[in-house]
CSV table of N, CA, C and O and ligand atoms in Angstrom, one decimal:
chain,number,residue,atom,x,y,z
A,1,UNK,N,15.5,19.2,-9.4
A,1,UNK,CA,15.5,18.2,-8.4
A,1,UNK,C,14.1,17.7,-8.1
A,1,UNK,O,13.2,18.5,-7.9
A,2,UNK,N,14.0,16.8,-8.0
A,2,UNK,CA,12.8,16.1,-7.6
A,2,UNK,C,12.6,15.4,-6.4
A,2,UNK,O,13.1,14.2,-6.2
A,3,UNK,N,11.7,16.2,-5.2
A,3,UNK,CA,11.4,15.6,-4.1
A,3,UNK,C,10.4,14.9,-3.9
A,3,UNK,O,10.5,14.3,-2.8
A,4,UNK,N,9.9,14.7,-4.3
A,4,UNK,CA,8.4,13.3,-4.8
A,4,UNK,C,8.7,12.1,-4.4
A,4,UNK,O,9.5,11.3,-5.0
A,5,UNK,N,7.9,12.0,-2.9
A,5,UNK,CA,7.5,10.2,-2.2
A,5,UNK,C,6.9,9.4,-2.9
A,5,UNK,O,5.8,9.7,-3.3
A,6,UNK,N,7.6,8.2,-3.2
A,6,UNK,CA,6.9,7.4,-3.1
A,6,UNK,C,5.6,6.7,-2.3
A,6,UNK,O,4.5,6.2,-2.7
A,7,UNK,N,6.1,6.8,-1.5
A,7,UNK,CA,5.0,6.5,0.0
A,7,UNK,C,5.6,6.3,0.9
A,7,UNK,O,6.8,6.2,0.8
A,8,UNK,N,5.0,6.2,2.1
A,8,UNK,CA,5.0,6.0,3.6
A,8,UNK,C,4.8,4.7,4.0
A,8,UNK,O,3.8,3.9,3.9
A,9,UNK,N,5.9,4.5,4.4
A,9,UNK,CA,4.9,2.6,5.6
A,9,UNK,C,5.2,3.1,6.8
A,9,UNK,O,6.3,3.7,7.1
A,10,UNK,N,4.1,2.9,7.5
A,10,UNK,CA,3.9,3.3,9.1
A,10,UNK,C,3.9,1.5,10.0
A,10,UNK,O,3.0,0.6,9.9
A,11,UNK,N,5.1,1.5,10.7
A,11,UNK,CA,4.8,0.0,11.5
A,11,UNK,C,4.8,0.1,13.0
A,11,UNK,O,5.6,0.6,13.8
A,12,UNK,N,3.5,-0.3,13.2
A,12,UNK,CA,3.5,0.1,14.2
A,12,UNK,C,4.1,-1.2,15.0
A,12,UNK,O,3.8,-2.3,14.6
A,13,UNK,N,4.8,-1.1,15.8
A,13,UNK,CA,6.1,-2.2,16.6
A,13,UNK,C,5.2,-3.1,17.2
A,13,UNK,O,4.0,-2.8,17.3
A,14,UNK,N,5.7,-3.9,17.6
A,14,UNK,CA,5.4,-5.7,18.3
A,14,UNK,C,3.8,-6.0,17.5
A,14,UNK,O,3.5,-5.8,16.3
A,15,UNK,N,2.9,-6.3,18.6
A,15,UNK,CA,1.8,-6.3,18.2
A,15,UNK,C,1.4,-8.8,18.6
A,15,UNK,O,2.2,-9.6,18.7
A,16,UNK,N,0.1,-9.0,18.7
A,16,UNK,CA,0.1,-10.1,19.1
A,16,UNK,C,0.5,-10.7,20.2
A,16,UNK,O,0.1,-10.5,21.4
A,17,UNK,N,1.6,-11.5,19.7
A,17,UNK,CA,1.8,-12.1,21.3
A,17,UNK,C,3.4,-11.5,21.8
A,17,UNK,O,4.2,-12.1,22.6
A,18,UNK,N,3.8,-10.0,21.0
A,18,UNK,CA,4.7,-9.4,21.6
A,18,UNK,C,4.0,-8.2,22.0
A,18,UNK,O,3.6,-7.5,21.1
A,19,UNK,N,3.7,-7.7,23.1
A,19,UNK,CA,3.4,-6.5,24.0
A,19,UNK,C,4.3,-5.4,23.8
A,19,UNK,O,4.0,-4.2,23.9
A,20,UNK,N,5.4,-5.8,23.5
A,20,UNK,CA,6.8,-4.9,24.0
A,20,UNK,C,6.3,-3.7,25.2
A,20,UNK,O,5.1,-3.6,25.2
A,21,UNK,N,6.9,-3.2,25.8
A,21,UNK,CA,7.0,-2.4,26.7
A,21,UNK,C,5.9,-2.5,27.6
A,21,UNK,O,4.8,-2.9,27.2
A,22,UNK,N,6.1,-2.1,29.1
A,22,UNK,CA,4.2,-2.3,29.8
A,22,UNK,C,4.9,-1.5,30.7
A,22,UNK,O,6.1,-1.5,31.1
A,23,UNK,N,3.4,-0.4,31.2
A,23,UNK,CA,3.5,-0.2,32.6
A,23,UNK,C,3.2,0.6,32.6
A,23,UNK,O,3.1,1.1,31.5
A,24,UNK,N,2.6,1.5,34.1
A,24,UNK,CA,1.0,2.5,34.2
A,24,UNK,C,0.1,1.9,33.5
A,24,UNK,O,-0.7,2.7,33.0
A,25,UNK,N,-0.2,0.9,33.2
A,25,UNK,CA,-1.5,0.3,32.8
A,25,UNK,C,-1.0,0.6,31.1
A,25,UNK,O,-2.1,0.8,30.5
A,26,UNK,N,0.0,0.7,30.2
A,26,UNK,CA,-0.1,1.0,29.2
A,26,UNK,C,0.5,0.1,28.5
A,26,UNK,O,1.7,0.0,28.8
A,27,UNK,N,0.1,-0.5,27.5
A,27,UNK,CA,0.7,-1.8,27.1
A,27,UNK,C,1.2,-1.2,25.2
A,27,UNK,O,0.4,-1.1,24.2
A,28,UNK,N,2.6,-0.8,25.3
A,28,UNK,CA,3.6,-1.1,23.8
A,28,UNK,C,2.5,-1.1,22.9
A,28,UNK,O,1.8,-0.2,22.9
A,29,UNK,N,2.3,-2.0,22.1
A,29,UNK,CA,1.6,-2.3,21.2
A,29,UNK,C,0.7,-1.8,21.1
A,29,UNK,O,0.7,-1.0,20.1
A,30,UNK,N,0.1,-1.8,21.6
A,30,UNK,CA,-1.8,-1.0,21.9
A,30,UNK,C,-1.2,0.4,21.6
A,30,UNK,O,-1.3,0.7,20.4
A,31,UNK,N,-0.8,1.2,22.3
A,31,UNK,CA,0.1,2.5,22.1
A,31,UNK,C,0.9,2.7,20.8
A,31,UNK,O,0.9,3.9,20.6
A,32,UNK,N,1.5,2.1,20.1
A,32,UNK,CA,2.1,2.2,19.0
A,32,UNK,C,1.1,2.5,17.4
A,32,UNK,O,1.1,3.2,16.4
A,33,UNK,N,0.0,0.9,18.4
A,33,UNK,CA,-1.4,0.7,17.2
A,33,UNK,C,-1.8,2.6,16.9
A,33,UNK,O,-1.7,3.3,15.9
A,34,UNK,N,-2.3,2.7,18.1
A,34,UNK,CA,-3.2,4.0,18.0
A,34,UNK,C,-2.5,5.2,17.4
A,34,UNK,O,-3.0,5.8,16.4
A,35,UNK,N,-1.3,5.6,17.9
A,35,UNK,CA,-0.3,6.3,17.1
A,35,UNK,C,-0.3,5.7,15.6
A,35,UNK,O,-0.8,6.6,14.9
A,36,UNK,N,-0.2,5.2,15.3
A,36,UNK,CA,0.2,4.7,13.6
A,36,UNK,C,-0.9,4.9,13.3
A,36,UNK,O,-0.7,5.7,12.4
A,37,UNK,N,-2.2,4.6,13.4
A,37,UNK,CA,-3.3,4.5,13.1
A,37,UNK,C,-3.8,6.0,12.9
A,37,UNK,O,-4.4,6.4,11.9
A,38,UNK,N,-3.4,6.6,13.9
A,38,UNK,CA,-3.4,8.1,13.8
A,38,UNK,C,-2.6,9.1,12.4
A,38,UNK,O,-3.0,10.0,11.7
A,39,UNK,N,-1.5,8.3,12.6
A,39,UNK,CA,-0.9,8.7,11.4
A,39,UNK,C,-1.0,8.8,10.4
A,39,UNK,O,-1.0,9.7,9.7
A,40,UNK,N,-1.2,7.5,10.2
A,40,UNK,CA,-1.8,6.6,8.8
A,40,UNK,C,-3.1,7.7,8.1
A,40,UNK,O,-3.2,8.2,7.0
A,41,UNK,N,-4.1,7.9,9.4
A,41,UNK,CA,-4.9,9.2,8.9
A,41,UNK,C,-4.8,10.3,8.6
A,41,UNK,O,-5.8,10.7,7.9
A,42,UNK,N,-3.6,11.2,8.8
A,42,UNK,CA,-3.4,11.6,8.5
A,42,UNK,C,-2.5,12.4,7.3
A,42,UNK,O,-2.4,13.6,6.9
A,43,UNK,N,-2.2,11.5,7.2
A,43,UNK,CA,-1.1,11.6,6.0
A,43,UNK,C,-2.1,10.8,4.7
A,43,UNK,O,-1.7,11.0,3.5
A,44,UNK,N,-3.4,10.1,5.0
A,44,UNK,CA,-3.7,9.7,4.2
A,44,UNK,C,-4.8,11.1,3.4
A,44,UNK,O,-4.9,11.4,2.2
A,45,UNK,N,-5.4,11.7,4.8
A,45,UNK,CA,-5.9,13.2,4.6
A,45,UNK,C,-5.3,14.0,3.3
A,45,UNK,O,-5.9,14.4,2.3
A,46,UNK,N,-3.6,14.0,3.8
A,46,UNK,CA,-3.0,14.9,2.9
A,46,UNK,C,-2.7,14.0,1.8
A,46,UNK,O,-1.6,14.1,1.4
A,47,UNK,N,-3.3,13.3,1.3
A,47,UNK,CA,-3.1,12.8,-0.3
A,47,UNK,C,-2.0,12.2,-0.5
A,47,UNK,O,-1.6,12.0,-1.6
A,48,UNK,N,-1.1,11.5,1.1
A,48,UNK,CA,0.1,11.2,0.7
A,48,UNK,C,0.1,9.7,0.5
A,48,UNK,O,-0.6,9.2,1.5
A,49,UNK,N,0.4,8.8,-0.2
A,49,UNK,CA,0.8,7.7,-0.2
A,49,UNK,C,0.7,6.8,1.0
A,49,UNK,O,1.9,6.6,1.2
A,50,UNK,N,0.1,6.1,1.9
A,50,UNK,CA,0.9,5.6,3.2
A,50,UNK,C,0.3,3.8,3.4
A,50,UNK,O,-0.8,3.6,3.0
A,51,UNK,N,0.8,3.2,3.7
A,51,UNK,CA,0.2,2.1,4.3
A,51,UNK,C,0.7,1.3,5.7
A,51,UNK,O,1.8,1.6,6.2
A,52,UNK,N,0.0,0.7,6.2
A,52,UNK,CA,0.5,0.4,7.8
A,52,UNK,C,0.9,-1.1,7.6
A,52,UNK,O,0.4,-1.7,6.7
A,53,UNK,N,2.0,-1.9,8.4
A,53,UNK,CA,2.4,-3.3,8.5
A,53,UNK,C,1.8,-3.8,8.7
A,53,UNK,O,1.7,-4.9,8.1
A,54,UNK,N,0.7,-3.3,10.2
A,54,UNK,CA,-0.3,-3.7,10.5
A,54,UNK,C,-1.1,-3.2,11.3
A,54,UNK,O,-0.6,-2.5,12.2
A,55,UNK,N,-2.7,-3.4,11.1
A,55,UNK,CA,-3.7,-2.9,11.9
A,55,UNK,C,-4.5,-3.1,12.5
A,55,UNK,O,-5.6,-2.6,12.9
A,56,UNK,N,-3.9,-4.5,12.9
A,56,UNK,CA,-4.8,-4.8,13.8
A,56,UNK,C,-4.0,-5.6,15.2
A,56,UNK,O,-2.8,-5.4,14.9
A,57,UNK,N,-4.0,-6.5,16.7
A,57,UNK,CA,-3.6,-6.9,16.8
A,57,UNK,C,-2.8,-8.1,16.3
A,57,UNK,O,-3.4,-9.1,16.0
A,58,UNK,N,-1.8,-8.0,16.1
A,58,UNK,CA,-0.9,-9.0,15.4
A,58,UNK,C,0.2,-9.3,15.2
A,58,UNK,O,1.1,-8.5,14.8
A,59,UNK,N,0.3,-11.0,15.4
A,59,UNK,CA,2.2,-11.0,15.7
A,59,UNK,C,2.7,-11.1,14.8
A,59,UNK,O,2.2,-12.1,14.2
A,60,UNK,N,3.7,-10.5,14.1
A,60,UNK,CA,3.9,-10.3,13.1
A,60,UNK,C,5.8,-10.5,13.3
A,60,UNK,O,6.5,-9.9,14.1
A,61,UNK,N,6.3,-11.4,12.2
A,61,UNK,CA,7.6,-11.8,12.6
A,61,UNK,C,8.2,-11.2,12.3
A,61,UNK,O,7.6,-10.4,11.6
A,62,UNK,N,9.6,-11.0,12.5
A,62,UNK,CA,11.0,-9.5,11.7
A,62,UNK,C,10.6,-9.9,10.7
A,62,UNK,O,10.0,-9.0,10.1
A,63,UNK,N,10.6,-11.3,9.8
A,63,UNK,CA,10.8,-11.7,7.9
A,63,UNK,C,9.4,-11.0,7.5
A,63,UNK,O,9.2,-10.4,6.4
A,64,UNK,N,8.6,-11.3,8.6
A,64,UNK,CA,7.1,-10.8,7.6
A,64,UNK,C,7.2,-9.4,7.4
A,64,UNK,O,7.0,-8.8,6.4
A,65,UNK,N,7.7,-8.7,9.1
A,65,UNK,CA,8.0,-7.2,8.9
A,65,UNK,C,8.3,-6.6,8.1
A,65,UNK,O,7.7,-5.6,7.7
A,66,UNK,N,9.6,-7.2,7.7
A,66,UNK,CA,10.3,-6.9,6.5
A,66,UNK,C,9.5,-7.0,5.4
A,66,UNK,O,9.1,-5.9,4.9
A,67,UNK,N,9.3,-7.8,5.0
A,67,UNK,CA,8.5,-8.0,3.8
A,67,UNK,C,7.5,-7.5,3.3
A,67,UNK,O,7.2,-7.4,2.1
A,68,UNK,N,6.7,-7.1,4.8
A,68,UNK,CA,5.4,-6.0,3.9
A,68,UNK,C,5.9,-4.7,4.1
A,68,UNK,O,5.2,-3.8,3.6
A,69,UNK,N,6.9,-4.2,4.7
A,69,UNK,CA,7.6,-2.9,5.1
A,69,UNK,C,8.2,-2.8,3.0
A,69,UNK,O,8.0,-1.8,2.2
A,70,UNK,N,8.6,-3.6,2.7
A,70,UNK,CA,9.5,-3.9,1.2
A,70,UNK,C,8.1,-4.0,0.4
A,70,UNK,O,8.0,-2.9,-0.1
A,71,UNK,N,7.1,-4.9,0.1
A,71,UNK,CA,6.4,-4.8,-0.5
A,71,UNK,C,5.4,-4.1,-0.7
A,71,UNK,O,4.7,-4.3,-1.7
A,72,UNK,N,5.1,-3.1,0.5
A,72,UNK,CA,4.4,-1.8,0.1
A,72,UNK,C,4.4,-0.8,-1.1
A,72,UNK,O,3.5,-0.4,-1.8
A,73,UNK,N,5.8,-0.4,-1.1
A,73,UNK,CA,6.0,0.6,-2.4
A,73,UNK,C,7.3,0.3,-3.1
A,73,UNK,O,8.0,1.0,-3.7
A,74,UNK,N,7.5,-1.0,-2.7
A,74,UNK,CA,8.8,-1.8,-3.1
A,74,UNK,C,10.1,-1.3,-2.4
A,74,UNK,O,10.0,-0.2,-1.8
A,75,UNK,N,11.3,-1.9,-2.6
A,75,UNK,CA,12.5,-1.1,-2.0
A,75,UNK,C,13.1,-0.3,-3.0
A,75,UNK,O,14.0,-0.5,-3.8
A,76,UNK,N,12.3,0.9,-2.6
A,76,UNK,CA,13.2,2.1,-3.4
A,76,UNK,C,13.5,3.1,-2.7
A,76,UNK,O,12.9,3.3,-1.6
A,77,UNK,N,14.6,4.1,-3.2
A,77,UNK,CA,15.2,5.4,-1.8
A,77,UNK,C,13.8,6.2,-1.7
A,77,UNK,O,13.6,7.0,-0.8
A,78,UNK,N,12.9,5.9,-2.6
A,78,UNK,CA,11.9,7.4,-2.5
A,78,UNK,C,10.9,7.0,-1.6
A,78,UNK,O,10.0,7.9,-1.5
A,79,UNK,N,10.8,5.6,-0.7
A,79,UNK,CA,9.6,5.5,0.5
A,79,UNK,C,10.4,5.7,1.8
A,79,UNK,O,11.5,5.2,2.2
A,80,UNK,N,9.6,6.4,2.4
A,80,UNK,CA,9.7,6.5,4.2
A,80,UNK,C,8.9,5.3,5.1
A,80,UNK,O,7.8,4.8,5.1
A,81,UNK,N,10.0,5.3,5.6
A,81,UNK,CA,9.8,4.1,6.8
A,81,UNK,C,9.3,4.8,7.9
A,81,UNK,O,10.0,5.8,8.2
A,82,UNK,N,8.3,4.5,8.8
A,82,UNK,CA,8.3,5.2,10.3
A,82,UNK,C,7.9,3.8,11.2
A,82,UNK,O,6.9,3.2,11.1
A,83,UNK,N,9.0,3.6,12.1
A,83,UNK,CA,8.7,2.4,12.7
A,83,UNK,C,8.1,3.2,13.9
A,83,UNK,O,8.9,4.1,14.3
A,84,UNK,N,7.1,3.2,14.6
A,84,UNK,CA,6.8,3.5,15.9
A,84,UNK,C,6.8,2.7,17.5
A,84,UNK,O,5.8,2.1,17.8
A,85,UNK,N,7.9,2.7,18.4
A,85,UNK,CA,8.0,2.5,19.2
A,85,UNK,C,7.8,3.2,20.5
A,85,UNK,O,8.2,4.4,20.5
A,86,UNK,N,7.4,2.6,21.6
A,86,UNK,CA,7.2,3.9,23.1
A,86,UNK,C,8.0,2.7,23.8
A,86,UNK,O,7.5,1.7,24.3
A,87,UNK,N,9.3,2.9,23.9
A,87,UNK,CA,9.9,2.1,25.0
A,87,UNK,C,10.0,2.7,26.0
A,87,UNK,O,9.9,3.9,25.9
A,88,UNK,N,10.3,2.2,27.3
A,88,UNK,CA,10.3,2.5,28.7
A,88,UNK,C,11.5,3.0,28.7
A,88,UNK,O,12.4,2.5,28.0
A,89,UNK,N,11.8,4.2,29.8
A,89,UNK,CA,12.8,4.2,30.3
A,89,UNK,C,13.0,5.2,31.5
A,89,UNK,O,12.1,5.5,32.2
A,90,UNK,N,14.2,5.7,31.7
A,90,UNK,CA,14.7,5.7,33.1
A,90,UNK,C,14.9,7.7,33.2
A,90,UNK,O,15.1,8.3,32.1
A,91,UNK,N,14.9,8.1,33.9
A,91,UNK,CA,15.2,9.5,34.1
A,91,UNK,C,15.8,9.6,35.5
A,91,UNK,O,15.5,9.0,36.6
A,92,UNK,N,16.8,10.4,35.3
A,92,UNK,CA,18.2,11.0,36.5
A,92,UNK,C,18.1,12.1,36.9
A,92,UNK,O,19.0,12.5,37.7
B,101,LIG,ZN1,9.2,-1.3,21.1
C-alpha cells in the first residue's frame, strides 16, 4: 500500500473585497491569511509538497478557486485540500 501525497493546497477563504466573517476587531480573511501562511510553513519545513490559492490580499472568485485549488497538483485522489475558514458563531 502506498500512502504517498501528492501535495497539499492550503486556501485560505474569502480574501479582497470578501472579508467574510468580522468582529472583536478581527477580520475572516486577515485570520485565515495568517493561519494558511502558517501552515504553508510548515508543512513546507517537513519536506511536504504544499502551495497556497492565495497569499496575499485577494479576491479571488469560486472558478478561479477552483482552478488553482485543481491546478496545483492537478485533480488527483493523492492531494489534500485544507480550506481554512474562522466563521462566527453562537454559543448556548
Ligand atoms: Zn469563511
Amino acid at each position: 500500500m502506498n500512502n504517498t501525497i501528492r501535495g497539499i493546497v492550503i486556501d485560505p477563504g474569502h480574501g479582497g473585497d470578501d472579508p467574510g466573517a468580522s468582529g472583536n476587531g478581527i477580520i475572516e480573511k486577515d485570520l485565515n491569511l495568517q493561519i494558511s501562511n502558517y501552515m504553508y510553513d510548515k508543512f513546507r519545513n517537513l519536506g511536504i509538497p504544499v502551495k497556497l490559492t492565495r497569499s496575499t490580499d485577494e479576491t479571488v472568485s469560486p472558478t478561479e478557486r477552483t482552478n488553482r485549488i485543481l491546478d496545483a497538483f492537478g485533480n488527483n485522489s493523492d492531494v489534500i485540500v485544507i480550506s481554512n475558514h474562522i466563521n462566527s458563531g453562537g454559543h448556548t
